[in-house]
Amino acid sequence: MLQSLRSFRFASALPQRYLGRHCTGRQWRSAFPDATKADIRQFLLGFVTAFGFLDDEKLKFGPGDPLRQIYRDLYPSRCMPDGLEFETLAADLRTKHGIALGDLLSDTLTLGELFGHVQRSRA
């Protein structure tokens, strides 16, 4: 139910900087030539699900996008309650990959860096 509410809340709330972006698939493949398209899409699907974006918006986000910036774009005011995006993402990463997001999270952690950790956890 909570996930449904989050998806409804953000269904049309993709932050402005990402609205006009074209597919970032080439950026991902260039940054991670050994990763399969399926691996990249699965990772991004987990991210957009946690952040309440639509599934078909997953390739609007590139490997150089900082997670905290995406979050701040969603919640420009620190007074706004959030949708537990980081908590949801952390639970997903812990369950699927044994990764503790809290140990990695910083103001500069990018989606690509996080994906690199996911890839290494599979090796």
Coordinates of N, CA and C in Angstrom, one line a residue:
M1 N 0.8 -1.2 0.0 CA 0.0 0.0 0.0 C 0.9 1.3 0.0
L2 N 1.9 1.3 0.9 CA 2.8 2.4 1.0 C 3.5 2.7 -0.4
Q3 N 3.9 1.6 -1.0 CA 4.6 1.7 -2.3 C 3.6 2.3 -3.3
S4 N 2.4 1.8 -3.3 CA 1.4 2.4 -4.2 C 1.1 3.9 -4.0
L5 N 1.1 4.3 -2.8 CA 0.9 5.7 -2.5 C 2.1 6.5 -3.0
R6 N 3.3 6.0 -2.8 CA 4.5 6.7 -3.2 C 4.5 6.8 -4.7
S7 N 4.2 5.7 -5.4 CA 4.2 5.7 -6.9 C 3.2 6.7 -7.4
F8 N 2.0 6.8 -6.7 CA 1.0 7.7 -7.1 C 1.5 9.2 -6.9
R9 N 2.1 9.4 -5.7 CA 2.6 10.7 -5.3 C 3.6 11.3 -6.3
F10 N 4.5 10.4 -6.8 CA 5.6 10.9 -7.7 C 5.3 10.5 -9.2
A11 N 4.2 10.0 -9.5 CA 3.9 9.6 -10.9 C 4.2 10.7 -11.9
S12 N 4.0 11.9 -11.5 CA 4.3 13.0 -12.5 C 5.3 14.0 -11.9
A13 N 6.1 13.5 -10.9 CA 6.9 14.4 -10.1 C 8.4 14.2 -10.4
L14 N 8.7 13.7 -11.6 CA 10.2 13.6 -11.9 C 10.8 15.0 -11.8
P15 N 11.9 15.1 -11.1 CA 12.5 16.4 -10.9 C 12.8 17.0 -12.3
Q16 N 12.7 18.3 -12.4 CA 12.8 19.1 -13.6 C 14.1 18.8 -14.4
R17 N 15.2 18.6 -13.7 CA 16.5 18.4 -14.4 C 16.5 17.1 -15.2
Y18 N 15.6 16.2 -14.9 CA 15.6 14.9 -15.5 C 14.5 14.7 -16.6
L19 N 13.5 15.7 -16.6 CA 12.4 15.6 -17.5 C 12.8 15.5 -19.0
G20 N 13.7 16.4 -19.4 CA 14.1 16.5 -20.8 C 15.2 15.5 -21.2
R21 N 15.7 14.7 -20.3 CA 16.8 13.8 -20.6 C 16.4 12.7 -21.6
H22 N 17.3 12.4 -22.4 CA 17.1 11.2 -23.3 C 17.7 10.0 -22.5
C23 N 17.5 8.9 -23.1 CA 18.0 7.6 -22.5 C 19.4 7.7 -22.1
T24 N 19.8 7.3 -20.9 CA 21.2 7.3 -20.5 C 21.8 5.9 -20.6
G25 N 21.2 5.0 -21.3 CA 21.7 3.7 -21.5 C 23.2 3.6 -22.0
R26 N 23.5 4.5 -22.9 CA 24.9 4.5 -23.5 C 25.9 4.9 -22.4
Q27 N 25.5 5.9 -21.6 CA 26.4 6.3 -20.5 C 26.6 5.2 -19.5
W28 N 25.6 4.4 -19.2 CA 25.7 3.3 -18.3 C 26.6 2.2 -18.9
R29 N 26.4 1.9 -20.2 CA 27.2 0.9 -20.9 C 28.6 1.3 -21.0
S30 N 28.9 2.6 -21.2 CA 30.2 3.1 -21.3 C 30.9 3.1 -20.0
A31 N 30.2 3.4 -18.9 CA 30.8 3.4 -17.6 C 31.0 2.0 -17.0
F32 N 30.2 1.0 -17.5 CA 30.2 -0.3 -17.0 C 30.1 -1.3 -18.2
P33 N 31.2 -1.4 -19.0 CA 31.2 -2.2 -20.2 C 31.0 -3.7 -19.9
D34 N 31.3 -4.2 -18.7 CA 31.2 -5.6 -18.4 C 29.8 -5.9 -17.8
A35 N 29.0 -4.9 -17.5 CA 27.6 -5.2 -17.0 C 26.7 -5.4 -18.2
T36 N 25.7 -6.2 -17.9 CA 24.7 -6.5 -19.0 C 23.6 -5.4 -18.9
K37 N 22.9 -5.2 -20.0 CA 21.8 -4.2 -20.0 C 20.8 -4.6 -18.9
A38 N 20.6 -5.9 -18.8 CA 19.6 -6.4 -17.8 C 20.1 -6.1 -16.4
D39 N 21.4 -6.2 -16.1 CA 21.9 -5.8 -14.7 C 21.7 -4.3 -14.5
I40 N 22.0 -3.5 -15.4 CA 21.8 -2.1 -15.3 C 20.3 -1.7 -15.1
R41 N 19.5 -2.3 -15.9 CA 18.0 -2.0 -15.8 C 17.5 -2.5 -14.5
Q42 N 17.9 -3.7 -14.0 CA 17.4 -4.2 -12.8 C 17.8 -3.3 -11.6
F43 N 19.1 -2.8 -11.6 CA 19.5 -1.9 -10.6 C 18.7 -0.6 -10.6
L44 N 18.5 0.0 -11.8 CA 17.8 1.2 -11.9 C 16.3 1.0 -11.5
L45 N 15.8 -0.1 -11.8 CA 14.4 -0.4 -11.5 C 14.2 -0.4 -9.9
G46 N 15.2 -1.0 -9.2 CA 15.2 -0.9 -7.8 C 15.2 0.5 -7.3
F47 N 16.1 1.3 -7.9 CA 16.2 2.7 -7.5 C 14.9 3.5 -7.7
V48 N 14.3 3.4 -9.0 CA 13.1 4.2 -9.2 C 11.9 3.7 -8.4
T49 N 11.9 2.4 -8.1 CA 10.8 1.9 -7.2 C 11.0 2.4 -5.9
A50 N 12.2 2.5 -5.3 CA 12.4 3.0 -4.0 C 12.1 4.5 -3.9
F51 N 12.3 5.2 -5.0 CA 12.1 6.7 -5.0 C 10.7 7.0 -5.6
G52 N 9.9 6.0 -5.9 CA 8.6 6.3 -6.4 C 8.4 6.8 -7.8
F53 N 9.4 6.7 -8.6 CA 9.3 7.1 -10.0 C 8.7 6.0 -10.8
L54 N 8.2 6.3 -12.0 CA 7.7 5.3 -12.9 C 8.8 4.4 -13.5
D55 N 8.5 3.2 -13.7 CA 9.5 2.2 -14.2 C 10.1 2.7 -15.5
D56 N 9.3 3.3 -16.4 CA 9.9 3.7 -17.7 C 10.7 5.0 -17.6
E57 N 10.9 5.5 -16.4 CA 11.8 6.7 -16.2 C 13.2 6.3 -15.7
K58 N 13.4 5.0 -15.6 CA 14.7 4.6 -15.0 C 15.9 5.0 -15.8
L59 N 15.8 5.1 -17.1 CA 17.0 5.4 -17.9 C 17.1 7.0 -18.1
K60 N 16.3 7.7 -17.3 CA 16.5 9.2 -17.2 C 17.6 9.5 -16.3
F61 N 18.0 8.5 -15.5 CA 19.1 8.7 -14.5 C 20.4 8.1 -14.9
G62 N 21.4 8.9 -14.8 CA 22.7 8.5 -15.3 C 23.7 8.1 -14.2
P63 N 24.8 7.4 -14.5 CA 25.7 7.0 -13.5 C 26.4 8.1 -12.7
G64 N 26.4 9.3 -13.2 CA 27.0 10.4 -12.5 C 26.1 11.2 -11.6
D65 N 24.8 10.8 -11.6 CA 23.8 11.5 -10.7 C 24.0 11.1 -9.3
P66 N 24.3 12.1 -8.4 CA 24.4 11.9 -7.0 C 23.0 11.6 -6.4
L67 N 22.9 10.6 -5.5 CA 21.6 10.2 -4.9 C 21.1 11.4 -4.1
R68 N 21.9 12.0 -3.3 CA 21.4 13.1 -2.5 C 20.9 14.3 -3.3
Q69 N 21.4 14.5 -4.5 CA 20.9 15.6 -5.3 C 19.5 15.2 -5.8
I70 N 19.4 14.0 -6.2 CA 18.0 13.5 -6.7 C 17.0 13.7 -5.5
Y71 N 17.4 13.3 -4.3 CA 16.6 13.4 -3.2 C 16.2 14.9 -2.9
R72 N 17.2 15.8 -3.0 CA 17.0 17.2 -2.7 C 16.2 17.8 -3.8
D73 N 16.3 17.3 -5.0 CA 15.4 17.8 -6.1 C 13.9 17.5 -5.8
L74 N 13.7 16.3 -5.2 CA 12.4 15.9 -4.8 C 11.9 16.7 -3.6
Y75 N 12.7 17.0 -2.6 CA 12.4 17.7 -1.4 C 13.3 18.9 -1.2
P76 N 13.0 20.0 -1.9 CA 13.9 21.1 -1.8 C 13.9 21.8 -0.4
S77 N 12.8 21.6 0.3 CA 12.7 22.1 1.7 C 13.0 21.0 2.7
R78 N 13.8 21.2 3.6 CA 14.1 20.2 4.6 C 13.0 20.0 5.6
C79 N 12.0 20.9 5.5 CA 10.8 20.7 6.4 C 9.8 19.8 5.8
M80 N 9.9 19.4 4.5 CA 9.0 18.5 3.9 C 9.2 17.0 4.4
P81 N 8.1 16.3 4.7 CA 8.3 14.9 5.1 C 8.6 14.1 3.8
D82 N 9.4 13.1 3.9 CA 9.7 12.3 2.7 C 8.9 11.0 2.6
G83 N 9.2 10.3 1.6 CA 8.5 9.0 1.4 C 9.3 7.8 1.7
L84 N 10.3 8.0 2.6 CA 11.2 6.9 3.0 C 12.0 6.3 1.9
E85 N 12.4 7.1 0.9 CA 13.1 6.6 -0.2 C 14.4 6.0 0.1
F86 N 15.3 6.6 0.9 CA 16.5 6.0 1.3 C 16.4 4.7 2.1
E87 N 15.4 4.7 3.0 CA 15.1 3.5 3.8 C 14.7 2.4 2.9
T88 N 13.8 2.7 2.0 CA 13.3 1.6 1.0 C 14.5 1.1 0.2
L89 N 15.3 2.0 -0.3 CA 16.5 1.6 -1.1 C 17.4 0.8 -0.3
A90 N 17.7 1.2 0.9 CA 18.6 0.5 1.8 C 18.1 -0.9 2.1
A91 N 16.8 -1.1 2.3 CA 16.3 -2.4 2.6 C 16.4 -3.3 1.4
D92 N 16.2 -2.8 0.2 CA 16.3 -3.5 -1.0 C 17.7 -4.0 -1.3
L93 N 18.7 -3.0 -1.1 CA 20.1 -3.4 -1.3 C 20.6 -4.4 -0.3
R94 N 20.1 -4.3 0.9 CA 20.5 -5.2 2.0 C 20.0 -6.6 1.7
T95 N 18.7 -6.7 1.3 CA 18.1 -8.0 1.0 C 18.7 -8.6 -0.2
K96 N 18.8 -7.9 -1.3 CA 19.2 -8.5 -2.6 C 20.7 -8.7 -2.7
H97 N 21.5 -7.8 -2.1 CA 23.0 -7.8 -2.4 C 23.8 -7.8 -1.1
G98 N 23.2 -7.7 0.1 CA 24.0 -7.7 1.3 C 24.8 -6.4 1.5
I99 N 24.3 -5.3 0.8 CA 25.0 -4.0 0.9 C 24.3 -3.1 1.9
A100 N 25.1 -2.5 2.8 CA 24.6 -1.6 3.8 C 24.7 -0.2 3.2
L101 N 23.6 0.4 2.7 CA 23.7 1.7 2.1 C 24.2 2.8 3.1
G102 N 23.8 2.6 4.4 CA 24.3 3.6 5.3 C 25.8 3.7 5.4
D103 N 26.5 2.7 5.2 CA 28.0 2.7 5.2 C 28.5 3.4 4.0
L104 N 27.8 3.5 2.9 CA 28.3 4.1 1.7 C 27.8 5.5 1.4
L105 N 26.6 5.8 2.0 CA 25.9 7.1 1.7 C 26.7 8.3 2.1
S106 N 26.8 9.2 1.1 CA 27.5 10.5 1.4 C 26.8 11.5 0.5
D107 N 27.2 12.8 0.6 CA 26.6 13.8 -0.3 C 27.0 13.6 -1.7
T108 N 28.0 12.9 -2.0 CA 28.6 12.8 -3.3 C 28.4 11.4 -4.0
L109 N 27.8 10.4 -3.2 CA 27.6 9.1 -3.8 C 26.7 9.1 -5.0
T110 N 27.2 8.6 -6.1 CA 26.5 8.6 -7.3 C 25.8 7.3 -7.6
L111 N 24.8 7.3 -8.5 CA 24.2 6.0 -8.9 C 25.2 5.1 -9.4
G112 N 26.1 5.6 -10.2 CA 27.2 4.7 -10.8 C 28.1 4.1 -9.7
E113 N 28.4 4.8 -8.7 CA 29.3 4.3 -7.6 C 28.5 3.2 -6.9
L114 N 27.2 3.5 -6.6 CA 26.4 2.5 -6.0 C 26.2 1.2 -6.8
F115 N 26.1 1.4 -8.1 CA 26.0 0.2 -9.0 C 27.3 -0.5 -9.0
G116 N 28.4 0.1 -8.9 CA 29.7 -0.5 -8.8 C 29.8 -1.4 -7.6
H117 N 29.2 -1.0 -6.5 CA 29.2 -1.8 -5.3 C 28.3 -3.0 -5.5
V118 N 27.2 -2.8 -6.2 CA 26.3 -3.9 -6.5 C 27.0 -4.9 -7.3
Q119 N 27.7 -4.5 -8.4 CA 28.4 -5.4 -9.3 C 29.4 -6.2 -8.5
R120 N 30.2 -5.5 -7.6 CA 31.2 -6.2 -6.9 C 30.6 -7.2 -5.9
S121 N 29.4 -6.9 -5.4 CA 28.8 -7.9 -4.5 C 28.4 -9.2 -5.2
R122 N 28.2 -9.1 -6.5 CA 27.8 -10.3 -7.3 C 29.0 -11.2 -7.6
A123 N 30.2 -10.6 -7.6 CA 31.4 -11.3 -8.0 C 31.8 -12.3 -6.9

